[in-house]
PDB file of C-alpha atoms and ligand atoms in Angstrom:
ATOM      1  CA  MET A   8     -26.051 -22.480  -1.218  1.00 92.00           C
ATOM      2  CA  GLU A   9     -28.964 -20.290  -2.499  1.00 96.00           C
ATOM      3  CA  LEU A  10     -28.400 -16.761  -3.952  1.00 97.00           C
ATOM      4  CA  TYR A  11     -30.308 -15.212  -1.133  1.00 98.00           C
ATOM      5  CA  ASP A  12     -28.146 -16.868   1.524  1.00 98.00           C
ATOM      6  CA  LYS A  13     -25.014 -15.645  -0.399  1.00 98.00           C
ATOM      7  CA  VAL A  14     -26.414 -12.103  -0.444  1.00 98.00           C
ATOM      8  CA  ILE A  15     -27.124 -12.346   3.290  1.00 98.00           C
ATOM      9  CA  SER A  16     -23.646 -13.536   4.160  1.00 98.00           C
ATOM     10  CA  ALA A  17     -22.059 -10.733   2.105  1.00 98.00           C
ATOM     11  CA  GLN A  18     -24.403  -8.329   3.952  1.00 98.00           C
ATOM     12  CA  ASN A  19     -23.354  -9.639   7.382  1.00 98.00           C
ATOM     13  CA  PHE A  20     -19.778  -9.174   6.520  1.00 98.00           C
ATOM     14  CA  LEU A  21     -20.198  -5.656   5.247  1.00 98.00           C
ATOM     15  CA  LYS A  22     -22.469  -4.566   8.192  1.00 96.00           C
ATOM     16  CA  GLU A  23     -19.328  -4.612  10.431  1.00 96.00           C
ATOM     17  CA  TYR A  24     -17.780  -1.908   8.419  1.00 96.00           C
ATOM     18  CA  LEU A  25     -20.561   0.249   7.107  1.00 97.00           C
ATOM     19  CA  PRO A  26     -23.503   2.259   8.287  1.00 96.00           C
ATOM     20  CA  SER A  27     -27.048   0.880   8.083  1.00 94.00           C
ATOM     21  CA  SER A  28     -28.006   3.266   5.210  1.00 96.00           C
ATOM     22  CA  ILE A  29     -25.942   4.661   2.382  1.00 97.00           C
ATOM     23  CA  ASP A  30     -27.145   7.671   0.274  1.00 97.00           C
ATOM     24  CA  TYR A  31     -25.438   6.613  -2.935  1.00 97.00           C
ATOM     25  CA  ALA A  32     -23.532   3.639  -4.338  1.00 97.00           C
ATOM     26  CA  ILE A  33     -21.511   4.437  -7.466  1.00 96.00           C
ATOM     27  CA  ILE A  34     -20.369   1.800  -9.906  1.00 95.00           C
ATOM     28  CA  ALA A  35     -17.283   3.422 -11.388  1.00 89.00           C
ATOM     29  CA  GLY A  36     -16.922   2.276 -14.880  1.00 79.00           C
ATOM     30  CA  THR A  37     -14.013   2.500 -17.282  1.00 71.00           C
ATOM     31  CA  GLY A  38     -11.825   5.522 -16.389  1.00 72.00           C
ATOM     32  CA  LEU A  39     -13.961   6.707 -13.458  1.00 75.00           C
ATOM     33  CA  SER A  40     -12.045   5.253 -10.567  1.00 70.00           C
ATOM     34  CA  GLY A  41     -10.680   8.827  -9.521  1.00 78.00           C
ATOM     35  CA  LEU A  42     -13.923   9.488  -7.856  1.00 82.00           C
ATOM     36  CA  ALA A  43     -12.846   7.454  -4.787  1.00 83.00           C
ATOM     37  CA  ASP A  44     -10.147  10.110  -3.998  1.00 86.00           C
ATOM     38  CA  ASP A  45     -12.910  12.638  -3.171  1.00 86.00           C
ATOM     39  CA  VAL A  46     -14.363  10.751  -0.167  1.00 89.00           C
ATOM     40  CA  THR A  47     -13.230  11.787   3.458  1.00 90.00           C
ATOM     41  CA  ASP A  48     -12.283   9.138   5.988  1.00 92.00           C
ATOM     42  CA  PRO A  49     -12.401   6.329   3.499  1.00 95.00           C
ATOM     43  CA  ILE A  50     -12.949   2.762   4.590  1.00 96.00           C
ATOM     44  CA  GLU A  51     -11.642   0.364   1.955  1.00 95.00           C
ATOM     45  CA  ILE A  52     -12.859  -3.120   1.486  1.00 96.00           C
ATOM     46  CA  SER A  53     -11.383  -5.398  -1.032  1.00 93.00           C
ATOM     47  CA  TYR A  54     -13.801  -7.532  -3.002  1.00 94.00           C
ATOM     48  CA  SER A  55     -11.711 -10.476  -2.154  1.00 92.00           C
ATOM     49  CA  GLU A  56     -12.704 -10.222   1.609  1.00 94.00           C
ATOM     50  CA  ILE A  57     -16.356 -10.122   0.752  1.00 96.00           C
ATOM     51  CA  PRO A  58     -18.098 -13.504   0.843  1.00 97.00           C
ATOM     52  CA  HIS A  59     -19.236 -14.721  -2.557  1.00 96.00           C
ATOM     53  CA  PHE A  60     -18.046 -11.469  -4.260  1.00 95.00           C
ATOM     54  CA  PRO A  61     -16.322 -12.388  -7.777  1.00 91.00           C
ATOM     55  CA  GLU A  62     -13.008 -10.706  -8.604  1.00 79.00           C
ATOM     56  CA  PRO A  63     -12.632  -8.437 -11.616  1.00 71.00           C
ATOM     57  CA  THR A  64     -10.202  -9.438 -14.373  1.00 73.00           C
ATOM     58  CA  VAL A  65     -10.302  -6.595 -16.983  1.00 56.00           C
ATOM     59  CA  GLU A  66      -7.886  -3.854 -17.663  1.00 56.00           C
ATOM     60  CA  GLY A  67      -8.651  -0.548 -16.045  1.00 48.00           C
ATOM     61  CA  HIS A  68     -10.773  -2.062 -13.288  1.00 53.00           C
ATOM     62  CA  GLN A  69      -9.808  -2.668  -9.667  1.00 75.00           C
ATOM     63  CA  GLY A  70     -11.653  -4.868  -7.225  1.00 90.00           C
ATOM     64  CA  LYS A  71     -12.555  -2.834  -4.203  1.00 92.00           C
ATOM     65  CA  MET A  72     -15.173  -0.665  -2.542  1.00 94.00           C
ATOM     66  CA  ILE A  73     -14.526   2.651  -0.837  1.00 95.00           C
ATOM     67  CA  PHE A  74     -16.944   4.087   1.684  1.00 97.00           C
ATOM     68  CA  GLY A  75     -16.847   7.605   2.903  1.00 96.00           C
ATOM     69  CA  LYS A  76     -18.557  11.009   2.870  1.00 95.00           C
ATOM     70  CA  ILE A  77     -18.650  13.636   0.148  1.00 93.00           C
ATOM     71  CA  HIS A  78     -20.352  16.916   1.397  1.00 92.00           C
ATOM     72  CA  GLN A  79     -22.239  15.057   4.064  1.00 90.00           C
ATOM     73  CA  LYS A  80     -23.609  12.297   1.851  1.00 95.00           C
ATOM     74  CA  LYS A  81     -22.778   8.823   2.669  1.00 96.00           C
ATOM     75  CA  VAL A  82     -21.298   7.393  -0.465  1.00 97.00           C
ATOM     76  CA  LEU A  83     -19.855   3.922  -1.522  1.00 97.00           C
ATOM     77  CA  ILE A  84     -17.780   3.714  -4.553  1.00 95.00           C
ATOM     78  CA  LEU A  85     -17.361   0.369  -6.251  1.00 94.00           C
ATOM     79  CA  LYS A  86     -14.034   0.343  -8.148  1.00 91.00           C
ATOM     80  CA  GLY A  87     -14.324  -2.442 -10.679  1.00 86.00           C
ATOM     81  CA  ARG A  88     -17.257  -4.289 -11.992  1.00 88.00           C
ATOM     82  CA  PHE A  89     -18.052  -7.715 -13.580  1.00 93.00           C
ATOM     83  CA  HIS A  90     -18.712  -7.861 -17.264  1.00 93.00           C
ATOM     84  CA  TYR A  91     -20.602 -10.597 -18.904  1.00 96.00           C
ATOM     85  CA  TYR A  92     -17.963 -10.859 -21.608  1.00 94.00           C
ATOM     86  CA  GLU A  93     -15.377 -11.793 -19.117  1.00 92.00           C
ATOM     87  CA  GLY A  94     -17.197 -15.027 -18.671  1.00 93.00           C
ATOM     88  CA  TYR A  95     -19.024 -14.410 -15.464  1.00 95.00           C
ATOM     89  CA  SER A  96     -22.461 -15.677 -15.221  1.00 97.00           C
ATOM     90  CA  MET A  97     -25.463 -13.147 -15.053  1.00 98.00           C
ATOM     91  CA  THR A  98     -25.916 -14.004 -11.426  1.00 97.00           C
ATOM     92  CA  GLU A  99     -22.238 -12.972 -10.835  1.00 96.00           C
ATOM     93  CA  VAL A 100     -22.478  -9.942 -12.759  1.00 97.00           C
ATOM     94  CA  THR A 101     -25.301  -8.666 -10.867  1.00 98.00           C
ATOM     95  CA  PHE A 102     -24.397 -10.006  -7.380  1.00 98.00           C
ATOM     96  CA  PRO A 103     -22.934  -6.596  -6.091  1.00 98.00           C
ATOM     97  CA  ILE A 104     -26.373  -4.868  -6.936  1.00 98.00           C
ATOM     98  CA  ARG A 105     -28.179  -7.325  -4.653  1.00 98.00           C
ATOM     99  CA  VAL A 106     -25.654  -6.767  -1.963  1.00 98.00           C
ATOM    100  CA  LEU A 107     -25.841  -3.010  -2.209  1.00 98.00           C
ATOM    101  CA  HIS A 108     -29.630  -3.250  -1.857  1.00 98.00           C
ATOM    102  CA  ALA A 109     -29.303  -5.458   1.195  1.00 98.00           C
ATOM    103  CA  ILE A 110     -26.859  -3.251   2.852  1.00 98.00           C
ATOM    104  CA  GLY A 111     -29.235  -0.213   2.610  1.00 98.00           C
ATOM    105  CA  VAL A 112     -28.173   1.687  -0.372  1.00 98.00           C
ATOM    106  CA  LYS A 113     -30.940   4.136  -1.201  1.00 97.00           C
ATOM    107  CA  ASN A 114     -29.707   5.291  -4.711  1.00 97.00           C
ATOM    108  CA  LEU A 115     -27.525   3.418  -7.269  1.00 98.00           C
ATOM    109  CA  ILE A 116     -25.498   5.489  -9.815  1.00 97.00           C
ATOM    110  CA  ILE A 117     -23.967   3.458 -12.737  1.00 97.00           C
ATOM    111  CA  THR A 118     -21.361   4.987 -14.905  1.00 94.00           C
ATOM    112  CA  ASN A 119     -20.006   3.279 -18.122  1.00 93.00           C
ATOM    113  CA  ALA A 120     -18.250   4.037 -21.313  1.00 91.00           C
ATOM    114  CA  SER A 121     -20.121   3.741 -24.550  1.00 94.00           C
ATOM    115  CA  GLY A 122     -19.912   4.300 -28.342  1.00 94.00           C
ATOM    116  CA  SER A 123     -21.964   6.859 -29.967  1.00 94.00           C
ATOM    117  CA  LEU A 124     -25.026   5.839 -32.331  1.00 95.00           C
ATOM    118  CA  ASN A 125     -26.105   9.375 -32.587  1.00 92.00           C
ATOM    119  CA  PRO A 126     -24.188  11.556 -35.068  1.00 89.00           C
ATOM    120  CA  ALA A 127     -24.652  14.536 -32.871  1.00 89.00           C
ATOM    121  CA  LEU A 128     -22.750  13.062 -29.966  1.00 90.00           C
ATOM    122  CA  GLU A 129     -19.034  13.766 -29.664  1.00 85.00           C
ATOM    123  CA  ALA A 130     -16.347  11.655 -28.040  1.00 88.00           C
ATOM    124  CA  GLY A 131     -16.145  13.009 -24.496  1.00 89.00           C
ATOM    125  CA  ASP A 132     -19.852  13.907 -24.154  1.00 91.00           C
ATOM    126  CA  LEU A 133     -21.734  12.809 -21.252  1.00 94.00           C
ATOM    127  CA  VAL A 134     -25.094  10.871 -21.778  1.00 96.00           C
ATOM    128  CA  PHE A 135     -27.649  10.644 -19.144  1.00 97.00           C
ATOM    129  CA  ILE A 136     -29.328   7.237 -19.793  1.00 98.00           C
ATOM    130  CA  LYS A 137     -33.078   7.599 -19.736  1.00 98.00           C
ATOM    131  CA  ASP A 138     -33.967   4.146 -21.092  1.00 98.00           C
ATOM    132  CA  HIS A 139     -32.233   1.037 -22.555  1.00 98.00           C
ATOM    133  CA  ILE A 140     -32.501  -1.642 -25.104  1.00 98.00           C
ATOM    134  CA  ASN A 141     -31.375  -5.095 -23.886  1.00 98.00           C
ATOM    135  CA  LEU A 142     -29.524  -7.206 -26.566  1.00 98.00           C
ATOM    136  CA  PHE A 143     -27.772  -9.429 -24.064  1.00 98.00           C
ATOM    137  CA  PRO A 144     -28.256 -13.085 -24.848  1.00 97.00           C
ATOM    138  CA  GLU A 145     -29.453 -13.825 -21.243  1.00 97.00           C
ATOM    139  CA  ASN A 146     -31.586 -12.073 -18.747  1.00 98.00           C
ATOM    140  CA  PRO A 147     -30.235 -12.085 -14.983  1.00 98.00           C
ATOM    141  CA  LEU A 148     -33.606 -12.854 -13.625  1.00 98.00           C
ATOM    142  CA  ARG A 149     -33.829 -16.095 -15.801  1.00 97.00           C
ATOM    143  CA  GLY A 150     -34.575 -19.185 -13.658  1.00 95.00           C
ATOM    144  CA  LEU A 151     -36.686 -20.054 -10.683  1.00 94.00           C
ATOM    145  CA  ASN A 152     -37.574 -16.765  -8.801  1.00 96.00           C
ATOM    146  CA  ASP A 153     -36.803 -16.443  -5.107  1.00 97.00           C
ATOM    147  CA  ASP A 154     -39.628 -14.191  -3.828  1.00 96.00           C
ATOM    148  CA  ARG A 155     -37.295 -13.007  -1.071  1.00 97.00           C
ATOM    149  CA  LEU A 156     -35.174 -11.264  -3.831  1.00 97.00           C
ATOM    150  CA  GLY A 157     -38.017  -9.503  -5.566  1.00 97.00           C
ATOM    151  CA  LEU A 158     -40.747  -9.896  -8.087  1.00 97.00           C
ATOM    152  CA  ARG A 159     -40.909 -12.545 -10.871  1.00 97.00           C
ATOM    153  CA  PHE A 160     -41.785  -9.889 -13.415  1.00 97.00           C
ATOM    154  CA  PRO A 161     -40.490  -6.560 -12.274  1.00 97.00           C
ATOM    155  CA  ALA A 162     -41.587  -3.483 -14.465  1.00 96.00           C
ATOM    156  CA  LEU A 163     -38.714  -1.523 -16.080  1.00 97.00           C
ATOM    157  CA  ASN A 164     -40.575   1.615 -17.073  1.00 93.00           C
ATOM    158  CA  GLU A 165     -39.420   3.582 -14.158  1.00 93.00           C
ATOM    159  CA  VAL A 166     -36.127   2.188 -13.226  1.00 94.00           C
ATOM    160  CA  TYR A 167     -34.116   5.177 -14.590  1.00 98.00           C
ATOM    161  CA  ASN A 168     -35.261   7.606 -11.914  1.00 97.00           C
ATOM    162  CA  ASP A 169     -36.945  10.753 -13.234  1.00 97.00           C
ATOM    163  CA  GLY A 170     -36.006  12.810 -10.202  1.00 97.00           C
ATOM    164  CA  LEU A 171     -32.281  11.727 -10.202  1.00 96.00           C
ATOM    165  CA  LEU A 172     -32.112  12.214 -14.006  1.00 97.00           C
ATOM    166  CA  HIS A 173     -33.585  15.741 -13.976  1.00 96.00           C
ATOM    167  CA  GLN A 174     -31.763  16.919 -10.952  1.00 96.00           C
ATOM    168  CA  SER A 175     -28.202  15.819 -12.238  1.00 96.00           C
ATOM    169  CA  PHE A 176     -28.869  16.652 -15.840  1.00 97.00           C
ATOM    170  CA  SER A 177     -29.868  20.265 -15.010  1.00 96.00           C
ATOM    171  CA  LEU A 178     -26.828  20.412 -12.685  1.00 96.00           C
ATOM    172  CA  ALA A 179     -24.502  19.363 -15.626  1.00 95.00           C
ATOM    173  CA  GLN A 180     -25.951  22.020 -17.857  1.00 94.00           C
ATOM    174  CA  LYS A 181     -25.369  24.583 -15.164  1.00 94.00           C
ATOM    175  CA  LEU A 182     -21.747  23.408 -14.824  1.00 93.00           C
ATOM    176  CA  GLY A 183     -21.364  23.926 -18.747  1.00 93.00           C
ATOM    177  CA  ILE A 184     -20.608  20.036 -19.087  1.00 91.00           C
ATOM    178  CA  SER A 185     -21.601  19.030 -22.552  1.00 89.00           C
ATOM    179  CA  SER A 186     -24.441  16.373 -22.116  1.00 92.00           C
ATOM    180  CA  ARG A 187     -27.548  14.815 -23.468  1.00 95.00           C
ATOM    181  CA  GLN A 188     -30.077  12.306 -22.556  1.00 97.00           C
ATOM    182  CA  GLY A 189     -30.358   9.016 -24.466  1.00 97.00           C
ATOM    183  CA  VAL A 190     -31.148   5.343 -24.835  1.00 98.00           C
ATOM    184  CA  TYR A 191     -28.327   2.819 -24.105  1.00 98.00           C
ATOM    185  CA  VAL A 192     -28.133  -0.480 -25.977  1.00 98.00           C
ATOM    186  CA  GLY A 193     -26.433  -3.145 -24.094  1.00 98.00           C
ATOM    187  CA  LEU A 194     -24.789  -6.048 -25.678  1.00 98.00           C
ATOM    188  CA  GLN A 195     -22.381  -8.745 -24.703  1.00 97.00           C
ATOM    189  CA  GLY A 196     -19.201  -7.752 -26.544  1.00 94.00           C
ATOM    190  CA  PRO A 197     -16.244  -7.998 -26.305  1.00 94.00           C
ATOM    191  CA  SER A 198     -15.716  -7.360 -29.921  1.00 94.00           C
ATOM    192  CA  LEU A 199     -16.825  -3.921 -30.921  1.00 92.00           C
ATOM    193  CA  GLU A 200     -19.514  -3.553 -33.624  1.00 94.00           C
ATOM    194  CA  THR A 201     -19.150  -3.687 -37.275  1.00 92.00           C
ATOM    195  CA  PRO A 202     -20.269  -0.557 -39.281  1.00 92.00           C
ATOM    196  CA  ALA A 203     -23.527  -2.384 -40.288  1.00 94.00           C
ATOM    197  CA  GLU A 204     -24.270  -3.314 -36.583  1.00 96.00           C
ATOM    198  CA  TYR A 205     -23.573   0.379 -35.527  1.00 95.00           C
ATOM    199  CA  ASN A 206     -26.049   1.434 -38.088  1.00 95.00           C
ATOM    200  CA  TYR A 207     -28.604  -1.244 -37.071  1.00 97.00           C
ATOM    201  CA  LEU A 208     -28.391  -0.176 -33.415  1.00 98.00           C
ATOM    202  CA  ARG A 209     -29.036   3.548 -34.450  1.00 97.00           C
ATOM    203  CA  ILE A 210     -32.040   2.588 -36.438  1.00 97.00           C
ATOM    204  CA  ILE A 211     -33.636   0.535 -33.624  1.00 98.00           C
ATOM    205  CA  GLY A 212     -33.516   3.646 -31.375  1.00 97.00           C
ATOM    206  CA  GLY A 213     -30.181   3.537 -29.570  1.00 98.00           C
ATOM    207  CA  ASP A 214     -27.986   6.754 -28.872  1.00 97.00           C
ATOM    208  CA  VAL A 215     -25.132   4.911 -27.262  1.00 97.00           C
ATOM    209  CA  VAL A 216     -23.878   1.181 -27.190  1.00 97.00           C
ATOM    210  CA  GLY A 217     -21.904  -0.579 -24.481  1.00 97.00           C
ATOM    211  CA  MET A 218     -21.152  -3.942 -22.892  1.00 96.00           C
ATOM    212  CA  SER A 219     -22.341  -3.526 -19.345  1.00 96.00           C
ATOM    213  CA  THR A 220     -25.174  -1.738 -17.265  1.00 97.00           C
ATOM    214  CA  VAL A 221     -28.225  -3.499 -18.576  1.00 98.00           C
ATOM    215  CA  PRO A 222     -27.954  -6.540 -16.274  1.00 98.00           C
ATOM    216  CA  GLU A 223     -27.234  -4.379 -13.224  1.00 98.00           C
ATOM    217  CA  VAL A 224     -30.201  -2.142 -14.084  1.00 98.00           C
ATOM    218  CA  ILE A 225     -32.590  -5.004 -14.359  1.00 98.00           C
ATOM    219  CA  VAL A 226     -31.469  -6.509 -11.004  1.00 98.00           C
ATOM    220  CA  ALA A 227     -31.837  -2.963  -9.441  1.00 98.00           C
ATOM    221  CA  ALA A 228     -35.382  -2.786 -10.757  1.00 98.00           C
ATOM    222  CA  GLN A 229     -36.150  -6.052  -9.046  1.00 98.00           C
ATOM    223  CA  CYS A 230     -34.633  -4.657  -5.916  1.00 97.00           C
ATOM    224  CA  LYS A 231     -36.763  -1.517  -6.343  1.00 97.00           C
ATOM    225  CA  MET A 232     -33.527   0.697  -6.198  1.00 97.00           C
ATOM    226  CA  PRO A 233     -33.658   3.974  -8.128  1.00 97.00           C
ATOM    227  CA  VAL A 234     -30.994   4.244 -10.848  1.00 98.00           C
ATOM    228  CA  LEU A 235     -29.108   7.149 -12.218  1.00 98.00           C
ATOM    229  CA  CYS A 236     -26.890   6.109 -15.228  1.00 97.00           C
ATOM    230  CA  LEU A 237     -24.179   8.267 -16.692  1.00 96.00           C
ATOM    231  CA  SER A 238     -22.387   7.231 -19.768  1.00 95.00           C
ATOM    232  CA  VAL A 239     -19.229   8.641 -21.212  1.00 92.00           C
ATOM    233  CA  CYS A 240     -19.324   8.541 -24.975  1.00 92.00           C
ATOM    234  CA  THR A 241     -15.862   7.425 -25.870  1.00 90.00           C
ATOM    235  CA  ASN A 242     -16.094   7.113 -29.678  1.00 90.00           C
ATOM    236  CA  ASN A 243     -18.266   7.926 -32.493  1.00 87.00           C
ATOM    237  CA  PRO A 244     -18.166   5.375 -35.187  1.00 87.00           C
ATOM    238  CA  PHE A 245     -20.167   7.428 -37.617  1.00 83.00           C
ATOM    239  CA  LYS A 246     -17.382  10.021 -37.611  1.00 78.00           C
ATOM    240  CA  ASP A 247     -14.341   7.832 -37.019  1.00 60.00           C
ATOM    241  CA  GLY A 248     -15.319   5.193 -39.649  1.00 57.00           C
ATOM    242  CA  ALA A 249     -15.750   2.600 -36.786  1.00 53.00           C
ATOM    243  CA  LYS A 250     -12.002   2.325 -36.316  1.00 66.00           C
ATOM    244  CA  THR A 251     -12.349   2.464 -32.745  1.00 69.00           C
ATOM    245  CA  THR A 252      -9.480   1.096 -30.440  1.00 76.00           C
ATOM    246  CA  ILE A 253      -9.643   0.139 -26.910  1.00 76.00           C
ATOM    247  CA  GLU A 254      -6.776   2.624 -26.254  1.00 78.00           C
ATOM    248  CA  GLU A 255      -9.033   5.490 -27.505  1.00 76.00           C
ATOM    249  CA  VAL A 256     -11.875   4.326 -25.396  1.00 76.00           C
ATOM    250  CA  LEU A 257      -9.748   4.268 -22.334  1.00 80.00           C
ATOM    251  CA  ASP A 258      -8.200   7.693 -23.033  1.00 80.00           C
ATOM    252  CA  VAL A 259     -11.560   9.461 -23.503  1.00 81.00           C
ATOM    253  CA  ALA A 260     -13.071   7.707 -20.517  1.00 80.00           C
ATOM    254  CA  ASN A 261     -10.145   8.885 -18.282  1.00 81.00           C
ATOM    255  CA  LYS A 262     -10.630  12.501 -19.418  1.00 80.00           C
ATOM    256  CA  THR A 263     -14.275  12.489 -19.177  1.00 83.00           C
ATOM    257  CA  GLY A 264     -14.151  10.985 -15.743  1.00 83.00           C
ATOM    258  CA  GLU A 265     -12.982  14.229 -14.425  1.00 84.00           C
ATOM    259  CA  LYS A 266     -16.251  16.056 -15.511  1.00 87.00           C
ATOM    260  CA  ILE A 267     -18.267  13.387 -13.881  1.00 90.00           C
ATOM    261  CA  ARG A 268     -16.303  13.880 -10.638  1.00 89.00           C
ATOM    262  CA  LEU A 269     -17.051  17.570 -10.685  1.00 90.00           C
ATOM    263  CA  LEU A 270     -20.617  16.838 -11.323  1.00 93.00           C
ATOM    264  CA  PHE A 271     -20.841  14.390  -8.388  1.00 92.00           C
ATOM    265  CA  GLN A 272     -19.208  16.835  -6.011  1.00 91.00           C
ATOM    266  CA  GLU A 273     -22.027  19.370  -6.822  1.00 92.00           C
ATOM    267  CA  LEU A 274     -24.718  16.726  -6.680  1.00 93.00           C
ATOM    268  CA  PHE A 275     -23.741  15.609  -3.155  1.00 93.00           C
ATOM    269  CA  LYS A 276     -24.020  19.152  -2.002  1.00 91.00           C
ATOM    270  CA  LEU A 277     -27.761  19.202  -2.714  1.00 85.00           C
TER     271      LEU A 277
HETATM  272  N1  HPA B 315     -19.244  -0.432 -28.624  1.00 82.96           N
HETATM  273  C1  HPA B 315     -19.415  -1.143 -27.568  1.00 82.96           C
HETATM  274  N2  HPA B 315     -19.035  -0.715 -26.237  1.00 82.96           N
HETATM  275  C2  HPA B 315     -18.287   0.314 -26.170  1.00 82.96           C
HETATM  276  C3  HPA B 315     -17.923   1.106 -27.330  1.00 82.96           C
HETATM  277  C4  HPA B 315     -18.406   0.813 -28.592  1.00 82.96           C
HETATM  278  O1  HPA B 315     -18.283   1.348 -29.619  1.00 82.96           O
HETATM  279  N3  HPA B 315     -17.154   2.222 -26.914  1.00 82.96           N
HETATM  280  C5  HPA B 315     -17.030   1.982 -25.584  1.00 82.96           C
HETATM  281  N4  HPA B 315     -17.751   0.887 -25.110  1.00 82.96           N
END
């Protein structure tokens, strides 16, 4: 079965439960699942029910989507995402993005946890991603292109949407949430970086590093879906001597998740 037909069959399934347009879809990364508690009249759909959707395996991620309203905005929250390091193909990692586009999602919000490459960033800071550097070994658009899914060579210069970025960044500042804008370096993981690697990633222009997001953003660009990406900086290897543990990452991500929740509540009032 072709990818396009798989997307259409997932779309046909979801159409039965969801309205024909959705203001925001939010990919809730590590520690950010609490967001789903804020929607009114939630409709919950397990990934396992959706045709061709992969199922997540990683700790701290669940496999379901929750639709509802937050302050009159129609919002779909994806609890659980698919990482390349888990062994999924790039097509599987990015399948949800194609489905979100097909069901009429207007704006995509991606959240993730990341390590700091910028000595000025503290664990717990929020970073609004304005650009990325792709160090994944594979591009999700590699292979024969199906024109029904989008362009062969989509541009990536405007995928991090300026309007969404500035609107939410100034809101975060108003709310007193410690935040910056920065460049996300995406690599496959799952091992964390060596001190020399953190240093290299800083020198090439990264502010934060993580193991997700870039494949999803590339496919969003092919779908022409505007993206807002928020990264929770969970560790600063330049301060902690790169002795990061996954427990620290999860702990900080959970705490900062609460700040993001507050920010979204205000954003959806606009
Ligand atoms: N490196 C890669 N991914 C991460 C890190 C890190 O230091 N922290 C959270 N996600």
